[in-house]
Amino acid sequence: RALCPLVPAAPAALRALPPPVAVGVLHTTRQLHTTQQSLAPVPPLPEKGGEVRHGLIPEEFFQFLYPKTGVTGPYMLGTGLLLYLLSKEIYVVNHETAAAACILTVIIYGIKKFGPDVAAFADKLNEEKVASVQAVKDEAMQALQTAIEAEKKEQWRAEGRSYLFDAKRNNIAMLLEANYRERLLMVYNEVKKRLDYQVAMQNLRRQKEQDHMIQWVEKNVVQSITPQQQKESIAKCILDLKALSKSAHATL
Amino acid sequence: GPLGERPLLEVRLGELPAWISTCSFSPRGLRGAVQRAWSSYCAKYIHVKQGGPAGISMLLAGYCLLSYGWNYQHLKQHRWRKYH
């Protein structure tokens, strides 16, 4: 406890850990930004500085004396002070006074003549700096904006996952169905082949029996025809033919 | 606000001793006072978008006055008249 004087509001469960672990863990649960104020964005610089009159005396001094002495008060004060300093020789006039007068003349002339140009140049430099940094910021914002839109697009795309899964399910179902039908066909073909074989075997057997029986019957019949029977059958046939020819002549 | 936290320019003349009694004259306190004074001067006259000659000229004038004050004993010997 002595190591962490700022004990933040943390769950009691975290504080119940052994002290070395508790110190480390408590620092992770410390709130980072406890107030609204943060260091960024930095507030912009004010446009104009404090008002100064004649380049030396701040305006607040004139405002301070205005209620009591009006507009000329500070000037009277300044004149009186100057005369007092000169007459009592608290300010001694010597060669440095002449040097100061010349230098001040030159400086004031320079400022009055070249001041606005230098100010414009400095403003332009500032403007360029600000513009370049602003461009960087704008680019970053643009990039982040496009990233946000791309992310939203991806989220929208992810919503269609149900369609994707349905299509995949359909594909799989079709594959299973096709496989099942293939196998069914194969089974049917195999069974048909076996049944056809049986049928062909039966047909062959019957045909062979039939042929064999016909041959046997013919052979026996031919054997049983004796020559006497053959002569009688031929004579009968001739008589039949004659009768037939007679009937045919009669019908003509 | 309370007397201790007001800046010097907002303290009225009658309250000046009381105000002086509230500020700390330790080295840290003096350093803090100098730091505050310098940073408020800079924020008002120097760190602006369109400052003029006023910011530096006031510093130079102050330096001139200070150096005149430091050399006053030597300059007193170059007076034009003995009796004023």
CSV table of C-alpha atoms in Angstrom, one decimal:
chain,number,residue,atom,x,y,z
A,1,ARG,CA,0.0,0.0,0.0
A,2,ALA,CA,2.9,2.4,0.7
A,3,LEU,CA,4.1,2.0,-2.9
A,4,CYS,CA,0.9,3.3,-4.5
A,5,PRO,CA,-0.2,6.4,-2.6
A,6,LEU,CA,-2.9,7.2,-5.1
A,7,VAL,CA,-5.2,4.2,-4.6
A,8,PRO,CA,-7.8,4.5,-7.2
A,9,ALA,CA,-11.3,3.1,-7.1
A,10,ALA,CA,-10.7,-0.5,-8.2
A,11,PRO,CA,-12.8,-3.6,-7.7
A,12,ALA,CA,-12.2,-5.3,-4.4
A,13,ALA,CA,-11.3,-8.5,-6.1
A,14,LEU,CA,-8.3,-6.9,-7.7
A,15,ARG,CA,-7.1,-5.5,-4.4
A,16,ALA,CA,-7.5,-8.9,-2.8
A,17,LEU,CA,-4.6,-10.1,-4.9
A,18,PRO,CA,-1.1,-10.4,-3.3
A,19,PRO,CA,0.5,-6.9,-3.0
A,20,PRO,CA,3.0,-7.0,-5.9
A,21,VAL,CA,0.4,-8.2,-8.3
A,22,ALA,CA,-2.2,-5.8,-7.0
A,23,VAL,CA,0.0,-2.8,-7.6
A,24,GLY,CA,0.6,-3.7,-11.2
A,25,VAL,CA,-3.0,-4.6,-11.8
A,26,LEU,CA,-4.3,-1.4,-10.1
A,27,HIS,CA,-2.2,0.7,-12.4
A,28,THR,CA,-3.9,-0.9,-15.4
A,29,THR,CA,-7.3,-0.1,-14.0
A,30,ARG,CA,-6.4,3.5,-13.3
A,31,GLN,CA,-8.5,5.9,-15.3
A,32,LEU,CA,-6.4,7.7,-17.9
A,33,HIS,CA,-8.4,10.8,-18.6
A,34,THR,CA,-10.2,11.8,-15.4
A,35,THR,CA,-11.2,15.3,-16.7
A,36,GLN,CA,-12.5,16.6,-20.0
A,37,GLN,CA,-9.5,18.7,-20.6
A,38,SER,CA,-6.7,17.2,-22.7
A,39,LEU,CA,-3.6,18.5,-24.4
A,40,ALA,CA,-4.9,18.3,-27.9
A,41,PRO,CA,-6.2,20.1,-29.9
A,42,VAL,CA,-4.0,23.0,-28.9
A,43,PRO,CA,-6.0,26.3,-28.8
A,44,PRO,CA,-5.0,28.6,-31.6
A,45,LEU,CA,-2.8,31.7,-31.0
A,46,PRO,CA,-4.6,35.0,-30.5
A,47,GLU,CA,-4.7,37.2,-33.5
A,48,LYS,CA,-3.3,40.4,-32.0
A,49,GLY,CA,-1.2,41.0,-29.0
A,50,GLY,CA,-1.9,43.4,-26.2
A,51,GLU,CA,-2.3,47.0,-27.3
A,52,VAL,CA,0.7,49.1,-26.9
A,53,ARG,CA,0.9,52.9,-27.5
A,54,HIS,CA,4.0,54.4,-29.1
A,55,GLY,CA,5.5,51.0,-29.1
A,56,LEU,CA,6.5,51.3,-25.4
A,57,ILE,CA,3.6,51.8,-23.0
A,58,PRO,CA,0.8,49.3,-22.7
A,59,GLU,CA,-2.7,50.5,-23.2
A,60,GLU,CA,-3.7,49.4,-19.8
A,61,PHE,CA,-1.8,52.3,-18.3
A,62,PHE,CA,-3.8,54.8,-20.3
A,63,GLN,CA,-7.0,53.1,-19.3
A,64,PHE,CA,-5.9,53.0,-15.7
A,65,LEU,CA,-5.5,56.8,-15.7
A,66,TYR,CA,-8.4,57.7,-17.9
A,67,PRO,CA,-11.2,57.9,-15.2
A,68,LYS,CA,-9.3,60.4,-13.1
A,69,THR,CA,-7.3,62.4,-15.6
A,70,GLY,CA,-9.0,62.0,-19.0
A,71,VAL,CA,-7.1,61.5,-22.2
A,72,THR,CA,-4.2,63.9,-21.7
A,73,GLY,CA,-3.4,62.6,-18.2
A,74,PRO,CA,-0.7,60.1,-19.1
A,75,TYR,CA,1.0,62.6,-21.5
A,76,MET,CA,1.1,65.3,-18.8
A,77,LEU,CA,2.5,62.7,-16.4
A,78,GLY,CA,5.1,61.8,-19.0
A,79,THR,CA,6.1,65.4,-19.7
A,80,GLY,CA,6.3,66.3,-16.1
A,81,LEU,CA,8.3,63.2,-15.3
A,82,LEU,CA,10.7,64.0,-18.1
A,83,LEU,CA,11.2,67.6,-17.1
A,84,TYR,CA,11.8,66.5,-13.5
A,85,LEU,CA,14.4,64.0,-14.4
A,86,LEU,CA,16.2,66.5,-16.7
A,87,SER,CA,16.1,69.4,-14.3
A,88,LYS,CA,17.2,67.4,-11.3
A,89,GLU,CA,19.8,65.6,-13.6
A,90,ILE,CA,18.6,62.3,-12.5
A,91,TYR,CA,18.9,61.6,-16.2
A,92,VAL,CA,22.3,63.0,-17.3
A,93,VAL,CA,22.7,64.3,-20.8
A,94,ASN,CA,25.9,63.0,-22.3
A,95,HIS,CA,27.3,61.5,-25.5
A,96,GLU,CA,25.2,58.4,-25.0
A,97,THR,CA,22.1,60.6,-25.3
A,98,ALA,CA,23.1,61.8,-28.8
A,99,ALA,CA,23.9,58.2,-29.8
A,100,ALA,CA,20.6,57.0,-28.5
A,101,ALA,CA,18.8,59.7,-30.3
A,102,CYS,CA,20.4,58.8,-33.6
A,103,ILE,CA,19.9,55.1,-33.2
A,104,LEU,CA,16.2,55.6,-32.2
A,105,THR,CA,15.7,57.8,-35.2
A,106,VAL,CA,17.1,55.2,-37.6
A,107,ILE,CA,15.2,52.4,-35.9
A,108,ILE,CA,11.9,54.2,-36.0
A,109,TYR,CA,12.4,55.2,-39.6
A,110,GLY,CA,13.2,51.6,-40.6
A,111,ILE,CA,10.2,50.2,-38.8
A,112,LYS,CA,7.8,52.8,-40.2
A,113,LYS,CA,9.1,52.2,-43.8
A,114,PHE,CA,9.7,48.5,-43.9
A,115,GLY,CA,7.4,47.2,-41.2
A,116,PRO,CA,4.4,46.3,-43.3
A,117,ASP,CA,6.5,44.5,-45.9
A,118,VAL,CA,8.3,42.4,-43.3
A,119,ALA,CA,5.0,41.7,-41.6
A,120,ALA,CA,3.5,40.5,-44.9
A,121,PHE,CA,6.5,38.3,-45.6
A,122,ALA,CA,6.3,36.7,-42.1
A,123,ASP,CA,2.6,36.2,-42.5
A,124,LYS,CA,3.2,34.5,-45.9
A,125,LEU,CA,5.7,32.1,-44.3
A,126,ASN,CA,3.3,31.3,-41.5
A,127,GLU,CA,0.5,30.8,-44.0
A,128,GLU,CA,2.6,28.3,-46.0
A,129,LYS,CA,3.6,26.4,-42.9
A,130,VAL,CA,-0.1,26.2,-41.8
A,131,ALA,CA,-1.2,25.3,-45.3
A,132,SER,CA,1.3,22.4,-45.5
A,133,VAL,CA,0.3,21.0,-42.1
A,134,GLN,CA,-3.3,21.5,-42.9
A,135,ALA,CA,-2.8,19.6,-46.1
A,136,VAL,CA,-1.3,16.7,-44.1
A,137,LYS,CA,-4.2,16.8,-41.7
A,138,ASP,CA,-6.7,16.9,-44.6
A,139,GLU,CA,-5.0,13.9,-46.3
A,140,ALA,CA,-5.1,12.0,-43.0
A,141,MET,CA,-8.7,12.8,-42.5
A,142,GLN,CA,-9.5,11.8,-46.1
A,143,ALA,CA,-7.6,8.5,-45.7
A,144,LEU,CA,-9.5,7.8,-42.5
A,145,GLN,CA,-12.8,8.7,-44.2
A,146,THR,CA,-12.1,6.3,-47.0
A,147,ALA,CA,-11.1,3.7,-44.5
A,148,ILE,CA,-14.3,4.2,-42.6
A,149,GLU,CA,-16.3,3.8,-45.8
A,150,ALA,CA,-14.4,0.7,-46.8
A,151,GLU,CA,-15.0,-0.7,-43.3
A,152,LYS,CA,-18.8,0.0,-43.7
A,153,LYS,CA,-18.7,-1.7,-47.1
A,154,GLU,CA,-17.0,-4.7,-45.5
A,155,GLN,CA,-19.7,-4.8,-42.8
A,156,TRP,CA,-22.4,-4.6,-45.4
A,157,ARG,CA,-20.7,-7.4,-47.3
A,158,ALA,CA,-20.5,-9.5,-44.1
A,159,GLU,CA,-24.2,-9.2,-43.8
A,160,GLY,CA,-24.6,-11.3,-47.0
A,161,ARG,CA,-22.9,-14.2,-45.3
A,162,SER,CA,-26.3,-16.0,-44.9
A,163,TYR,CA,-26.6,-16.0,-48.8
A,164,LEU,CA,-23.1,-17.4,-49.0
A,165,PHE,CA,-23.8,-20.1,-46.6
A,166,ASP,CA,-27.1,-21.0,-48.3
A,167,ALA,CA,-25.3,-21.3,-51.6
A,168,LYS,CA,-22.6,-23.5,-50.0
A,169,ARG,CA,-25.3,-25.6,-48.4
A,170,ASN,CA,-27.0,-26.0,-51.7
A,171,ASN,CA,-23.7,-27.0,-53.4
A,172,ILE,CA,-23.1,-29.6,-50.8
A,173,ALA,CA,-26.6,-30.9,-51.0
A,174,MET,CA,-26.3,-31.1,-54.7
A,175,LEU,CA,-23.0,-33.0,-54.4
A,176,LEU,CA,-24.5,-35.4,-52.0
A,177,GLU,CA,-27.6,-35.9,-54.2
A,178,ALA,CA,-25.4,-36.5,-57.3
A,179,ASN,CA,-23.3,-38.9,-55.4
A,180,TYR,CA,-26.3,-40.8,-54.1
A,181,ARG,CA,-27.8,-41.0,-57.6
A,182,GLU,CA,-24.6,-42.2,-59.1
A,183,ARG,CA,-24.4,-45.0,-56.6
A,184,LEU,CA,-28.0,-45.8,-57.1
A,185,LEU,CA,-27.4,-46.0,-60.9
A,186,MET,CA,-24.4,-48.2,-60.3
A,187,VAL,CA,-26.4,-50.5,-58.0
A,188,TYR,CA,-29.2,-50.7,-60.6
A,189,ASN,CA,-26.7,-51.5,-63.4
A,190,GLU,CA,-25.0,-54.2,-61.4
A,191,VAL,CA,-28.3,-55.8,-60.4
A,192,LYS,CA,-29.5,-55.6,-64.0
A,193,LYS,CA,-26.4,-57.2,-65.3
A,194,ARG,CA,-26.7,-60.1,-62.9
A,195,LEU,CA,-30.4,-60.5,-63.8
A,196,ASP,CA,-29.7,-60.3,-67.5
A,197,TYR,CA,-27.1,-63.0,-67.1
A,198,GLN,CA,-29.6,-65.2,-65.4
A,199,VAL,CA,-32.2,-64.6,-68.1
A,200,ALA,CA,-29.7,-65.2,-70.9
A,201,MET,CA,-28.7,-68.4,-69.2
A,202,GLN,CA,-32.3,-69.6,-69.1
A,203,ASN,CA,-32.9,-68.6,-72.7
A,204,LEU,CA,-29.7,-70.3,-73.8
A,205,ARG,CA,-30.7,-73.5,-72.0
A,206,ARG,CA,-34.2,-73.5,-73.4
A,207,GLN,CA,-32.9,-72.9,-76.9
A,208,LYS,CA,-30.3,-75.6,-76.6
A,209,GLU,CA,-32.9,-78.0,-75.3
A,210,GLN,CA,-35.3,-77.1,-78.1
A,211,ASP,CA,-32.7,-77.5,-80.8
A,212,HIS,CA,-31.6,-80.7,-79.4
A,213,MET,CA,-35.1,-82.1,-79.2
A,214,ILE,CA,-35.9,-81.0,-82.7
A,215,GLN,CA,-32.8,-82.7,-84.0
A,216,TRP,CA,-33.6,-85.8,-82.1
A,217,VAL,CA,-37.1,-85.9,-83.3
A,218,GLU,CA,-36.1,-85.3,-86.9
A,219,LYS,CA,-33.5,-88.0,-86.7
A,220,ASN,CA,-35.9,-90.5,-85.3
A,221,VAL,CA,-38.6,-89.7,-87.8
A,222,VAL,CA,-36.2,-90.0,-90.7
A,223,GLN,CA,-35.0,-93.2,-89.2
A,224,SER,CA,-38.5,-94.6,-88.8
A,225,ILE,CA,-39.5,-93.9,-92.4
A,226,THR,CA,-39.1,-97.4,-94.0
A,227,PRO,CA,-38.7,-97.8,-97.7
A,228,GLN,CA,-42.2,-99.3,-98.1
A,229,GLN,CA,-43.7,-96.3,-96.4
A,230,GLN,CA,-41.7,-94.0,-98.5
A,231,LYS,CA,-43.1,-95.6,-101.7
A,232,GLU,CA,-46.6,-95.4,-100.5
A,233,SER,CA,-46.3,-91.8,-99.4
A,234,ILE,CA,-44.9,-90.8,-102.8
A,235,ALA,CA,-47.8,-92.6,-104.7
A,236,LYS,CA,-50.3,-90.9,-102.5
A,237,CYS,CA,-48.6,-87.6,-103.2
A,238,ILE,CA,-48.8,-88.2,-106.9
A,239,LEU,CA,-52.5,-89.0,-106.7
A,240,ASP,CA,-53.1,-85.9,-104.6
A,241,LEU,CA,-51.3,-83.8,-107.1
A,242,LYS,CA,-53.4,-85.2,-110.0
A,243,ALA,CA,-56.6,-84.5,-108.1
A,244,LEU,CA,-55.4,-81.0,-107.4
A,245,SER,CA,-54.5,-80.4,-111.0
A,246,LYS,CA,-57.9,-81.6,-112.1
A,247,SER,CA,-59.6,-79.3,-109.7
A,248,ALA,CA,-57.5,-76.4,-110.8
A,249,HIS,CA,-58.3,-77.1,-114.5
A,250,ALA,CA,-62.0,-77.3,-113.6
A,251,THR,CA,-62.0,-73.9,-111.9
A,252,LEU,CA,-60.1,-72.3,-114.8
B,1,GLY,CA,-11.5,35.6,-6.0
B,2,PRO,CA,-9.7,35.1,-2.8
B,3,LEU,CA,-6.8,37.4,-2.1
B,4,GLY,CA,-4.1,34.8,-2.3
B,5,GLU,CA,-4.8,33.7,-5.9
B,6,ARG,CA,-5.4,37.0,-7.6
B,7,PRO,CA,-2.7,38.3,-10.0
B,8,LEU,CA,-0.8,41.4,-8.9
B,9,LEU,CA,-2.6,43.8,-11.3
B,10,GLU,CA,-6.0,43.0,-9.8
B,11,VAL,CA,-4.9,43.7,-6.3
B,12,ARG,CA,-6.0,47.1,-4.9
B,13,LEU,CA,-3.5,49.4,-3.3
B,14,GLY,CA,-4.9,49.0,0.2
B,15,GLU,CA,-4.7,45.2,0.0
B,16,LEU,CA,-1.1,45.1,-1.2
B,17,PRO,CA,0.5,44.3,2.2
B,18,ALA,CA,-1.9,41.5,2.8
B,19,TRP,CA,-1.3,40.2,-0.7
B,20,ILE,CA,2.5,40.3,-0.2
B,21,SER,CA,2.1,38.3,3.0
B,22,THR,CA,0.3,35.5,1.2
B,23,CYS,CA,3.0,34.9,-1.5
B,24,SER,CA,5.9,32.5,-0.7
B,25,PHE,CA,9.4,33.9,-0.8
B,26,SER,CA,11.1,30.5,-0.9
B,27,PRO,CA,13.4,29.9,-3.9
B,28,ARG,CA,10.7,27.7,-5.4
B,29,GLY,CA,8.1,30.3,-4.8
B,30,LEU,CA,10.2,33.1,-6.4
B,31,ARG,CA,11.1,30.9,-9.3
B,32,GLY,CA,7.4,30.1,-9.8
B,33,ALA,CA,6.6,33.8,-9.7
B,34,VAL,CA,9.2,34.8,-12.2
B,35,GLN,CA,8.1,31.9,-14.4
B,36,ARG,CA,4.5,33.0,-14.3
B,37,ALA,CA,5.3,36.6,-15.0
B,38,TRP,CA,7.5,35.7,-18.0
B,39,SER,CA,5.0,33.3,-19.5
B,40,SER,CA,2.1,35.7,-19.1
B,41,TYR,CA,4.2,38.5,-20.8
B,42,CYS,CA,5.1,36.1,-23.6
B,43,ALA,CA,1.6,34.9,-24.0
B,44,LYS,CA,0.3,38.5,-24.2
B,45,TYR,CA,2.9,40.2,-26.5
B,46,ILE,CA,5.1,37.6,-28.2
B,47,HIS,CA,3.1,34.5,-28.9
B,48,VAL,CA,0.5,36.1,-31.2
B,49,LYS,CA,-0.2,35.8,-34.8
B,50,GLN,CA,0.4,39.5,-35.6
B,51,GLY,CA,2.8,40.9,-33.0
B,52,GLY,CA,4.4,44.3,-33.7
B,53,PRO,CA,7.6,45.9,-32.5
B,54,ALA,CA,6.0,46.4,-29.1
B,55,GLY,CA,6.9,43.0,-27.7
B,56,ILE,CA,10.7,43.3,-28.0
B,57,SER,CA,10.9,47.1,-27.7
B,58,MET,CA,9.4,46.9,-24.2
B,59,LEU,CA,12.0,44.4,-23.2
B,60,LEU,CA,14.8,46.5,-24.6
B,61,ALA,CA,13.4,49.6,-22.9
B,62,GLY,CA,13.3,47.8,-19.6
B,63,TYR,CA,16.9,46.6,-20.2
B,64,CYS,CA,17.9,50.2,-20.9
B,65,LEU,CA,16.3,51.5,-17.7
B,66,LEU,CA,17.8,48.7,-15.6
B,67,SER,CA,21.3,49.3,-17.0
B,68,TYR,CA,20.9,53.0,-16.4
B,69,GLY,CA,20.0,52.3,-12.8
B,70,TRP,CA,22.9,49.9,-12.4
B,71,ASN,CA,25.4,52.6,-13.7
B,72,TYR,CA,23.7,55.5,-12.0
B,73,GLN,CA,26.5,56.1,-9.4
B,74,HIS,CA,29.0,56.3,-12.3
B,75,LEU,CA,26.8,58.6,-14.4
B,76,LYS,CA,26.2,60.9,-11.5
B,77,GLN,CA,29.8,62.1,-11.7
B,78,HIS,CA,29.2,63.5,-15.3
B,79,ARG,CA,26.5,66.0,-14.3
B,80,TRP,CA,26.5,69.4,-15.9
B,81,ARG,CA,25.7,71.4,-12.7
B,82,LYS,CA,26.6,70.8,-9.2
B,83,TYR,CA,23.4,72.2,-7.5
B,84,HIS,CA,19.9,71.5,-8.8
